[in-house]
Amino acid sequence: MIANYGYMDGSGEYYITIDTDKCAECEGKMCIAACPKGLFVPIEDDYGEDVVEIDSGKVKELKYQCMDCKPTEKPPLPCISACTPGALKHSW
Amino acid sequence: MTKEYWRWDEKCWKDESMDPKSAGIISAGIDIGSVSSEAVLCLDGKFYASNTIRTGSNSPTSAKDALKPLLEYTGIAYENLDYIVGTGYGRVNIPFQDKAVTEIACHGRGANYMVGPSLRTILDMGGQDCKAIHVDEKGKVTNFLMNDKCAAGTGRGMETIADLLKVPITEIGDRSFQIDTPAEPISNVCVVFAKSEAMAMVKSGKTLNEVLASYCKAMADRVTQLLDRIGVEKEFFITGGISKNRGVTERIEENLGIKAVKPKDARLDPQTAGALGAALFGFVLASKKGSKKASRKGQTL
Amino acid sequence: MISAGIDVGSKNIKVVILDGDKIIGKAIQTGSDDQEKSIEETLNSAVKDAKIERSAIEKIATTGIGRKVFKEADYVITDVTAGGRGIFECDNAVRTGIDVGAEESKAIKVNQVGKVTDSAVNEKCAAGSGSFVESMARALGIDMKAFAELALSSDAKIPMNAQCAVFAESEVVSLIAQNTPQKDISKAVHDSIASRVSSMVRRVKLEPRIAIFGGLAYNPGFVSAFKKNLEIEDIFIPEEPLFVSALGAALLAQEKKEG
């Protein structure tokens, strides 16, 4: 499943996309520790897969939550570097 | 009491041709949305009855207020329910449910039941959110996107405009087509700013219908943009409260160049897709993991 | 030289008339559906305030969201440039100016000569602008000024979940229903907007001295929450926070000629 967490508002589009098929196969789930804001939370999804989702309390603030990691001069993002199966993407 | 322009009908409905007495498994699905709450009963995995109410001040009360009248209406005892699944925004706070399932998964399953295995894309426009979902032939979600941060593109956005212009929400769809020239969309995405823009349009001499058309067009454009992120494949189905507003749905269809399908059974209300999906999850869970009826023995709601 | 700067904001129109670097007249008026007429009226009030003839104005520069409406303008200047120039004029120690208006908020960095070096803008979403506070005050039925001051008397920390002005209004209504004191609601609202604005401005590297201007600079509830959020005590607020961009435009109108 391709899970898009985030939102669109008047100021733009902010989505983190998780490919849960890839995520389910990942043992380490290193993204959880890598994110300085604790955005990634392990869950068992509705189809019984062990995956991560974005903390529901923070999903509406993604633009601000991710801001510290986002200045263009310091890519790549820690969550994306930590994601060994390549399951993560940011839309902005 | 001031007139409430967002009101819709709240009522119970059942399929008279079905008999709960001869059912093996009775499952209930409850969808607690931010604006409306629905309860659905299924007999052996077949849609039987539904009820829609305005969500109250808290989820436990709303869940009870949705289910209780439906049980009374259908004559089914609470203790005879084999499985109760909760979903929606308030799903974690339904005390008498056996399991909570996300609204994304429930919508996928409910819509698959309403349309059939050829369904691929669901657009759910709820009171406080908007979701775009791809499903496979079994109704399993393959891709989804949700927007519950911003009121633009949600029922609440439409209610705000209905209240501002003092037009009953149920009339907006038809009235938005009673115009002479095609409407330009309202340019502000943000509902707060769109309100000022709508007021300015009224002051500049536009008719209410023209302003409604402009807002419906803006909402359709907004939702189309959201759908673009995951793409739209046929068959395409629209659920949620705004599915009843043709001012928005027909403009979305025009943007996409794809007609939305209707439920196979015209009596099925797209607004109840989430609760139906929850009841269907309940049926599967009861069949696979066993009935939870015993836990309700001697109890009433 | 006598110049005029006109800032056509989403809510108010502000005009500053300068003679050299001295402010000789100013005026403010709420915009209307006929912006051209409103601009004309505000400019005439400022002319009257300056006790000059309209024809004495040699150059006019416009800025703000409606800056292109006024056809007589000699120069049309972006909000960021005008805001940066204006705030630097108010205190030339300022390196970061934060403009929180009715419909947008911005962070503007300026160098030691008042030239803009970097900026961040949060636009087109009421949750990040002054309208947010205004909508919440309206939901409570309290006027803006009283609502802003209420926040100062509360120590409560009620989190607001909604990140949208429309949804936040319902949240405020339910807080009222739970008998939450008004001062605590006001604090929650101001904390919420301050947290968003401060996240936004952190995108530019904040350099002291920091200044706040625009409509929300008048709001003590916001300023206090904003200071706490940024953990910066020394924040400069100009005497007339609403006129900063108009002043910047008027100055730039003169400097353009010299340059």
XYZ file of C-alpha atoms in Angstrom:
652
model
C 0.000 0.000 0.000
C 1.134 3.525 -0.717
C 0.237 5.576 2.323
C 0.322 9.357 1.970
C 0.390 11.202 5.266
C 0.106 14.949 5.325
C -2.034 17.651 3.880
C -2.603 20.401 1.427
C -3.508 23.897 2.544
C -3.484 27.383 1.069
C 0.287 27.524 1.428
C 1.175 24.275 -0.326
C 1.312 20.459 -0.289
C 3.131 18.545 2.419
C 3.073 14.760 2.211
C 5.297 11.984 3.489
C 4.688 8.846 1.461
C 5.352 5.388 2.877
C 5.358 2.309 0.660
C 4.049 -0.112 3.295
C 4.930 -3.236 1.282
C 8.595 -2.227 1.485
C 8.224 -0.920 5.036
C 6.683 -4.210 6.286
C 9.756 -6.138 5.161
C 12.146 -3.835 7.016
C 13.366 -5.276 10.319
C 15.204 -2.295 11.694
C 12.692 0.534 11.152
C 15.594 2.933 11.592
C 13.455 5.887 10.566
C 11.881 5.858 14.038
C 15.131 6.739 15.773
C 16.421 8.910 12.942
C 13.641 11.492 13.019
C 14.466 14.229 15.527
C 10.752 15.011 15.883
C 9.596 11.435 16.496
C 7.246 11.464 13.520
C 7.420 7.739 12.784
C 5.360 5.389 14.939
C 5.264 1.579 14.605
C 1.806 0.075 14.132
C 0.087 -3.067 12.963
C -2.045 -1.882 10.078
C -5.601 -3.002 9.248
C -4.277 -5.883 7.155
C -1.961 -7.200 9.907
C 1.341 -5.783 8.566
C 3.966 -4.292 10.894
C 4.694 -0.898 9.438
C 5.282 2.680 10.524
C 2.843 5.532 10.226
C 3.177 9.238 10.902
C 2.161 10.244 14.433
C -1.452 11.322 14.046
C -0.949 14.223 16.452
C 1.813 15.649 14.281
C 0.564 14.893 10.819
C -1.270 18.220 10.552
C 1.930 20.100 11.366
C 4.278 18.392 8.906
C 5.292 21.637 7.278
C 6.558 22.895 10.635
C 7.723 19.560 12.058
C 10.019 18.966 9.109
C 11.209 22.534 8.783
C 14.395 22.105 10.813
C 15.572 19.255 8.558
C 14.536 20.966 5.362
C 16.936 23.786 4.495
C 18.251 22.928 1.083
C 21.889 23.211 2.117
C 21.817 20.025 4.183
C 20.319 17.154 2.231
C 19.600 14.290 2.453
C 16.894 14.140 5.088
C 17.734 11.931 8.108
C 14.557 9.839 7.735
C 15.224 9.118 4.081
C 18.889 8.224 4.726
C 17.817 5.878 7.526
C 15.149 4.096 5.506
C 17.034 1.051 4.186
C 14.212 -0.388 2.057
C 13.723 2.938 0.280
C 10.101 3.182 1.333
C 10.013 6.891 2.183
C 9.408 10.004 0.124
C 8.687 13.651 0.859
C 6.499 15.629 -1.514
C 8.090 18.998 -0.799
C -33.813 28.941 17.387
C -31.814 30.185 14.451
C -32.146 28.324 11.223
C -29.380 25.792 10.670
C -28.473 25.800 7.013
C -26.298 22.726 7.221
C -29.101 20.349 8.326
C -29.895 17.166 6.437
C -32.352 14.348 7.075
C -31.547 12.019 9.906
C -33.335 8.722 9.547
C -33.225 4.944 9.851
C -33.565 2.736 6.798
C -33.796 -1.059 6.373
C -34.167 -3.611 3.610
C -37.658 -5.007 4.216
C -36.939 -8.114 2.156
C -34.364 -9.370 4.671
C -35.087 -11.052 7.976
C -32.653 -10.694 10.870
C -34.252 -13.716 12.606
C -32.865 -16.079 10.003
C -29.384 -14.505 9.971
C -26.325 -16.472 11.084
C -24.017 -13.530 11.817
C -25.251 -10.041 12.639
C -22.484 -7.419 12.537
C -22.624 -3.713 13.248
C -20.408 -0.950 11.917
C -20.293 2.485 13.447
C -18.583 5.394 11.738
C -18.095 8.399 14.017
C -17.247 11.275 11.752
C -16.604 14.807 12.824
C -19.924 15.998 11.442
C -22.136 12.965 10.903
C -22.168 9.516 12.428
C -23.568 6.393 10.812
C -24.493 2.944 12.035
C -24.936 -0.003 9.651
C -26.139 -3.527 10.321
C -25.164 -6.451 8.113
C -26.789 -9.887 8.046
C -24.251 -12.544 7.037
C -22.149 -9.947 5.297
C -25.093 -8.386 3.425
C -26.162 -4.783 3.954
C -29.372 -4.699 5.966
C -30.032 -1.362 7.686
C -28.525 2.064 8.343
C -28.946 5.206 10.407
C -27.332 8.621 10.027
C -27.161 11.288 12.724
C -25.334 14.533 13.362
C -22.315 13.776 15.580
C -22.925 14.916 19.158
C -20.568 16.444 21.664
C -18.601 13.242 22.246
C -17.900 9.957 20.485
C -19.362 7.475 23.015
C -22.715 9.293 23.012
C -22.736 9.648 19.233
C -21.980 5.951 18.782
C -24.869 5.030 21.052
C -27.212 7.565 19.433
C -26.438 6.137 16.019
C -26.788 2.451 16.906
C -29.564 2.392 19.496
C -32.415 3.761 17.322
C -31.331 1.426 14.535
C -31.554 -1.607 16.831
C -35.001 -0.474 17.967
C -36.100 0.145 14.373
C -34.969 -3.294 13.227
C -36.003 -5.140 16.391
C -32.516 -6.585 16.888
C -31.365 -6.971 20.494
C -27.997 -5.489 21.416
C -26.946 -8.801 22.950
C -27.524 -10.526 19.610
C -24.847 -8.535 17.798
C -21.979 -10.845 16.892
C -19.391 -8.189 16.160
C -19.209 -4.405 16.447
C -16.525 -2.514 14.558
C -15.928 1.188 15.025
C -14.316 3.513 12.534
C -13.967 7.183 11.699
C -12.407 10.086 13.480
C -13.930 9.081 16.851
C -13.255 5.348 16.547
C -10.918 5.087 19.529
C -13.637 6.330 21.845
C -16.435 3.844 21.213
C -16.673 1.909 24.490
C -18.833 -0.999 23.285
C -16.983 -1.866 20.080
C -15.070 -5.108 19.627
C -12.464 -3.590 17.326
C -11.500 -0.293 15.723
C -10.484 -0.191 12.057
C -9.216 2.905 10.213
C -11.714 4.736 8.075
C -9.457 4.304 5.058
C -9.729 0.495 5.204
C -13.461 0.661 5.978
C -14.168 3.001 3.109
C -12.289 0.718 0.761
C -14.309 -2.281 1.812
C -17.683 -0.504 1.986
C -17.276 1.119 -1.396
C -16.158 -2.173 -2.933
C -19.434 -3.695 -1.688
C -21.506 -0.856 -3.105
C -19.867 -0.739 -6.532
C -18.316 -4.167 -7.086
C -14.854 -5.568 -7.919
C -14.248 -3.150 -10.813
C -13.981 -0.229 -8.364
C -10.490 1.321 -8.287
C -10.708 4.889 -6.969
C -12.753 6.285 -4.113
C -13.068 9.921 -3.252
C -14.532 10.440 0.197
C -15.506 13.978 1.024
C -16.355 14.074 4.680
C -17.312 16.830 7.051
C -13.834 17.525 8.254
C -11.587 15.658 5.855
C -11.136 14.530 2.312
C -9.687 11.167 1.301
C -8.611 9.633 -1.963
C -8.259 5.844 -1.944
C -7.214 3.209 -4.477
C -8.495 -0.326 -3.922
C -7.937 -3.712 -5.529
C -10.735 -6.029 -6.680
C -11.286 -7.195 -3.094
C -11.598 -3.713 -1.675
C -8.144 -3.774 -0.096
C -6.478 -0.358 -0.039
C -3.456 -0.022 -2.327
C -2.860 3.717 -2.138
C -4.406 6.451 -0.072
C -4.173 10.083 0.754
C -5.964 12.012 3.407
C -6.353 15.688 4.139
C -7.858 16.582 7.480
C -5.718 19.593 8.259
C -7.395 22.186 6.082
C -11.130 22.912 5.790
C -10.902 23.632 2.059
C -12.407 20.726 0.155
C -14.388 19.433 3.129
C -18.021 19.546 4.164
C -17.165 22.096 6.815
C -15.931 24.442 4.114
C -19.240 24.066 2.280
C -21.218 24.571 5.509
C -19.328 27.767 6.190
C -20.365 29.135 2.807
C -23.953 27.872 3.262
C -24.149 29.723 6.566
C -22.523 32.845 5.169
C -24.934 33.066 2.238
C -27.887 31.665 4.210
C -28.639 28.982 1.664
C -29.731 25.504 2.865
C -26.873 23.111 2.132
C -29.149 20.662 0.325
C -30.070 23.325 -2.257
C -26.536 24.340 -3.145
C -25.958 21.662 -5.791
C -28.979 22.533 -7.928
C -28.707 26.274 -7.428
C -25.079 26.275 -8.506
C -26.256 25.332 -12.003
C -28.956 28.016 -12.204
C -26.568 30.511 -13.754
C -26.197 32.100 -17.177
C -22.436 32.044 -17.650
C -19.890 29.494 -16.423
C -18.510 30.353 -12.999
C -14.927 31.337 -12.305
C -13.662 29.501 -9.226
C -13.139 31.455 -6.013
C -9.390 32.046 -6.030
C -8.599 31.632 -2.332
C -8.059 28.072 -1.155
C -8.316 29.011 2.516
C -11.973 28.998 3.614
C -11.479 32.070 5.805
C -10.229 34.084 2.836
C -12.753 32.470 0.479
C -15.504 33.804 2.745
C -14.292 37.377 2.269
C -14.015 36.749 -1.449
C -17.580 35.394 -1.567
C -18.874 38.428 0.327
C -17.059 40.741 -2.066
C -18.673 38.908 -4.987
C -22.122 39.414 -3.470
C -21.400 43.118 -2.935
C -20.170 43.505 -6.485
C -23.596 42.386 -7.724
C -23.143 38.661 -8.365
C -26.229 36.559 -7.653
C -26.152 34.039 -4.805
C -26.313 31.229 -7.343
C -23.253 32.592 -9.137
C -21.311 32.783 -5.886
C -22.376 29.231 -5.003
C -21.273 28.081 -8.434
C -17.891 29.754 -7.934
C -17.434 28.050 -4.596
C -18.519 24.638 -5.912
C -16.082 25.067 -8.780
C -13.269 26.024 -6.387
C -13.989 23.000 -4.239
C -14.056 20.712 -7.253
C -10.721 22.121 -8.459
C -9.236 21.669 -5.025
C -10.339 18.053 -4.761
C -9.165 17.339 -8.303
C -5.727 18.594 -7.314
C -5.768 16.245 -4.340
C -6.785 13.308 -6.548
C -3.958 14.119 -8.949
C -1.450 13.045 -6.311
C -2.597 9.419 -6.472
C -4.194 9.459 -9.906
C -7.707 8.378 -10.858
C -8.488 4.974 -12.359
C -11.911 3.675 -13.322
C -14.289 2.772 -11.785
C -14.444 5.966 -9.783
C -16.818 6.402 -6.852
C -17.603 9.358 -4.611
C -18.700 8.902 -1.001
C -19.268 11.125 2.030
C -21.674 13.975 2.618
C -20.544 16.061 -0.362
C -21.316 13.156 -2.695
C -24.877 14.472 -2.401
C -23.920 17.874 -3.760
C -24.015 17.669 -7.543
C -22.637 21.187 -7.739
C -19.322 19.729 -6.637
C -19.459 16.159 -7.950
C -20.440 17.060 -11.514
C -17.683 19.652 -11.654
C -15.163 17.072 -10.417
C -16.327 14.702 -13.153
C -15.887 17.479 -15.685
C -12.348 18.196 -14.442
C -11.379 14.533 -14.579
C -13.255 13.623 -17.726
C -14.539 10.551 -15.856
C -18.083 9.880 -14.676
C -18.441 8.664 -11.127
C -20.354 5.402 -10.778
C -23.440 4.998 -8.625
C -23.997 2.145 -6.154
C -25.297 -1.034 -7.835
C -28.246 -0.889 -5.476
C -29.718 2.611 -5.609
C -30.940 2.262 -2.042
C -27.376 2.231 -0.736
C -26.352 5.644 0.506
C -22.719 6.509 -0.329
C -22.561 8.436 2.936
C -22.745 5.130 4.816
C -19.783 3.502 3.008
C -17.478 3.772 6.030
C -19.974 2.255 8.476
C -20.852 -0.445 5.950
C -17.168 -1.289 5.547
C -16.856 -1.489 9.333
C -19.837 -3.866 9.527
C -18.275 -5.977 6.758
C -14.981 -6.082 8.679
C -17.116 -7.198 11.639
C -18.640 -10.001 9.594
C -15.208 -11.270 8.500
C -13.831 -11.022 12.035
C -16.831 -12.871 13.491
C -16.492 -15.616 10.874
C -12.742 -15.997 11.364
C -12.227 -15.268 15.035
C -15.664 -16.061 16.440
C -18.641 -14.059 17.660
C -18.296 -11.606 20.527
C -21.990 -11.987 21.348
C -21.314 -13.668 24.703
C -19.629 -10.521 26.033
C -22.900 -8.587 25.598
C -25.139 -11.214 27.249
C -27.922 -9.613 29.239
C -26.788 -6.103 28.370
C -28.560 -3.275 26.632
C -27.153 -0.114 25.124
C 11.934 65.522 -1.963
C 8.379 64.695 -0.973
C 7.363 61.094 -1.593
C 4.419 58.888 -0.672
C 4.378 55.192 0.182
C 1.100 53.335 -0.094
C 0.727 49.895 1.458
C -2.417 48.225 0.115
C -2.893 45.381 2.589
C -5.582 42.718 2.532
C -7.395 44.582 5.290
C -6.141 48.165 5.614
C -4.620 50.738 3.324
C -1.758 52.674 4.873
C -0.131 55.816 3.479
C 3.025 57.582 4.633
C 4.207 60.904 3.186
C 7.862 61.794 3.601
C 9.768 64.991 3.177
C 13.308 63.704 2.922
C 13.477 61.196 5.759
C 10.912 63.031 7.864
C 7.354 61.734 8.108
C 5.057 64.703 7.444
C 1.758 62.891 7.031
C 0.088 59.534 7.319
C -3.318 57.907 7.074
C -4.944 54.528 7.434
C -8.284 53.286 6.187
C -9.989 49.911 5.907
C -10.116 48.715 2.311
C -13.381 48.252 0.437
C -14.713 46.577 -2.678
C -13.613 49.624 -4.631
C -9.922 49.584 -3.771
C -8.990 52.337 -6.241
C -11.403 54.702 -4.550
C -10.243 53.686 -1.073
C -6.590 54.217 -1.993
C -7.452 57.617 -3.389
C -9.289 58.546 -0.167
C -6.474 57.346 2.092
C -3.876 59.205 0.060
C -5.947 62.389 0.244
C -6.292 62.045 4.025
C -2.508 61.705 4.305
C -2.031 64.763 2.073
C -4.347 66.688 4.364
C -2.463 65.425 7.419
C 0.812 66.599 5.837
C -0.728 70.000 5.086
C 0.561 69.969 1.541
C -0.976 69.979 -1.919
C -1.334 66.615 -3.624
C 0.771 67.970 -6.492
C 3.687 68.486 -4.098
C 4.268 64.711 -4.008
C 7.023 63.984 -6.499
C 7.136 60.202 -6.345
C 4.669 57.555 -5.237
C 5.512 53.914 -4.528
C 2.970 51.205 -3.749
C 3.400 47.915 -1.955
C 1.209 45.243 -0.344
C -1.069 42.625 -1.830
C -3.056 45.235 -3.799
C -0.010 47.217 -4.919
C -0.880 46.973 -8.593
C -4.321 48.529 -8.199
C -3.131 52.146 -8.015
C -2.373 53.278 -11.552
C -0.561 56.524 -10.671
C 2.293 54.773 -8.863
C 5.807 55.547 -10.072
C 7.161 52.393 -8.474
C 5.605 49.095 -7.447
C 7.601 47.434 -4.687
C 7.228 43.942 -3.225
C 6.110 43.583 0.390
C 9.383 42.010 1.400
C 11.536 44.839 0.024
C 9.319 47.577 1.437
C 8.983 45.852 4.830
C 12.740 45.302 5.082
C 13.541 48.918 4.206
C 10.872 50.254 6.565
C 11.862 48.256 9.616
C 15.548 49.064 9.076
C 14.631 52.733 9.087
C 12.793 52.348 12.419
C 15.899 50.879 14.027
C 18.984 50.263 11.953
C 20.192 47.622 14.403
C 17.402 45.351 13.124
C 18.562 42.370 11.076
C 15.378 40.285 11.120
C 11.949 41.816 10.657
C 8.835 39.764 11.212
C 5.707 41.089 9.573
C 2.482 39.461 10.728
C -0.419 40.859 8.764
C -4.074 39.916 8.365
C -3.498 37.396 5.578
C 0.199 36.579 5.589
C 3.217 36.505 7.798
C 6.815 36.934 6.701
C 10.318 36.920 8.031
C 12.617 39.402 6.310
C 16.377 39.516 6.857
C 18.221 42.742 6.127
C 21.923 43.595 6.113
C 23.712 46.571 7.678
C 22.462 48.880 4.927
C 18.827 47.736 5.059
C 18.946 45.565 1.977
C 16.945 42.322 2.022
C 19.141 39.208 2.056
C 16.643 36.438 2.767
C 12.956 35.955 3.466
C 10.306 33.373 4.252
C 6.610 33.858 3.640
C 3.593 32.014 4.955
C 0.738 33.000 2.756
C -2.757 32.049 1.739
C -3.553 30.111 4.892
C -5.379 31.902 7.717
C -3.821 29.609 10.336
C -0.512 31.425 9.922
C -1.779 35.001 9.959
C -3.604 37.602 11.988
C -6.990 36.434 10.670
C -6.616 33.363 12.844
C -6.762 35.384 16.053
C -9.549 37.549 14.685
C -11.731 34.528 13.848
C -11.221 33.084 17.319
C -12.051 36.392 19.026
C -15.220 36.488 16.944
C -16.105 32.913 17.958
C -15.854 34.033 21.577
C -17.702 37.273 20.899
C -14.921 39.418 22.377
C -13.275 42.351 20.620
C -9.720 41.818 19.396
C -8.011 44.109 21.846
C -9.658 42.624 24.935
C -9.125 39.116 23.591
C -5.401 39.742 23.119
C -4.979 41.136 26.618
C -6.837 38.217 28.218
C -4.017 35.873 27.224
C -1.563 37.701 29.465
C -3.463 36.768 32.623
C -3.423 33.022 31.953
C -0.795 30.408 32.747
C -2.811 27.543 31.299
C -1.334 25.342 28.606
C -4.224 24.034 26.581
C -3.040 22.564 23.308
C -5.071 23.389 20.212
C -5.248 20.459 17.834
C -6.678 22.237 14.838
C -4.155 23.710 12.441
C -6.877 25.418 10.405
C -8.742 28.578 11.387
C -12.100 27.054 10.450
C -11.559 23.891 12.475
C -10.020 25.862 15.343
C -13.240 27.841 15.600
C -15.125 24.621 16.395
C -12.414 23.733 18.878
C -12.885 27.090 20.586
C -16.651 26.525 20.643
C -16.150 23.176 22.359
C -13.732 24.750 24.863
C -16.473 27.277 25.658
C -18.922 24.399 26.080
C -16.543 22.810 28.593
C -16.575 26.055 30.595
C -12.917 26.782 29.893
C -12.135 30.317 31.164
C -11.906 32.860 28.345
C -8.396 33.868 29.343
C -7.207 30.266 28.945
C -8.825 29.999 25.529
C -7.165 33.255 24.519
C -3.809 31.929 25.727
C -4.309 28.697 23.760
C -5.143 30.649 20.589
C -2.124 32.946 20.918
C 0.233 30.070 21.757
C -1.002 28.228 18.704
C -0.453 31.092 16.233
C 2.855 32.026 17.862
C 4.120 28.478 17.480
C 3.320 28.475 13.752
C 4.754 31.918 13.078
C 7.923 31.142 15.022
C 8.427 27.844 13.156
C 8.037 29.730 9.919
C 10.491 32.482 10.800
C 13.096 29.972 11.986
C 13.489 29.027 8.367
C 15.611 32.115 7.908
C 18.487 32.108 10.350
C 17.297 34.545 12.988
C 19.790 37.298 13.610
C 19.353 39.960 16.263
C 18.010 42.481 16.536
C 14.596 41.044 15.844
C 11.575 43.266 15.212
C 7.865 42.540 14.856
C 5.575 44.740 12.801
C 2.224 44.479 10.989
C -1.151 44.139 12.701
C -0.236 41.429 15.208
C 2.576 43.562 16.668
C -0.200 45.436 18.490
C -1.332 42.199 20.091
C 0.363 41.719 23.486
C -0.924 38.135 23.757
C 0.832 37.240 20.539
C 4.038 39.130 21.302
C 4.377 37.476 24.699
C 3.728 33.953 23.332
C 6.072 34.635 20.419
C 8.922 35.732 22.700
C 8.502 32.584 24.792
C 8.460 30.419 21.705
C 11.611 31.897 20.236
C 13.204 32.243 23.685
C 14.191 35.798 22.823
C 13.386 38.598 25.209
C 14.657 41.588 23.217
C 12.159 42.099 20.446
C 11.806 45.541 18.981
C 8.338 46.840 18.176
C 8.239 50.098 16.243
C 5.958 52.884 17.397
C 3.615 52.463 14.452
C 3.835 48.791 13.424
C 1.155 49.128 10.744
C 2.984 51.867 8.815
C 6.361 50.144 8.456
C 5.865 48.889 4.893
C 4.319 52.160 3.716
C 7.306 53.984 5.206
C 9.665 51.589 3.428
C 7.885 52.213 0.130
C 8.061 55.989 0.583
C 11.795 55.779 1.324
C 12.457 53.530 -1.643
C 10.555 55.953 -3.888
C 13.150 58.587 -3.017
C 16.143 56.291 -3.125
C 15.223 54.924 -6.521
C 15.620 58.398 -7.969
C 18.924 58.958 -6.264
C 20.171 55.572 -7.388
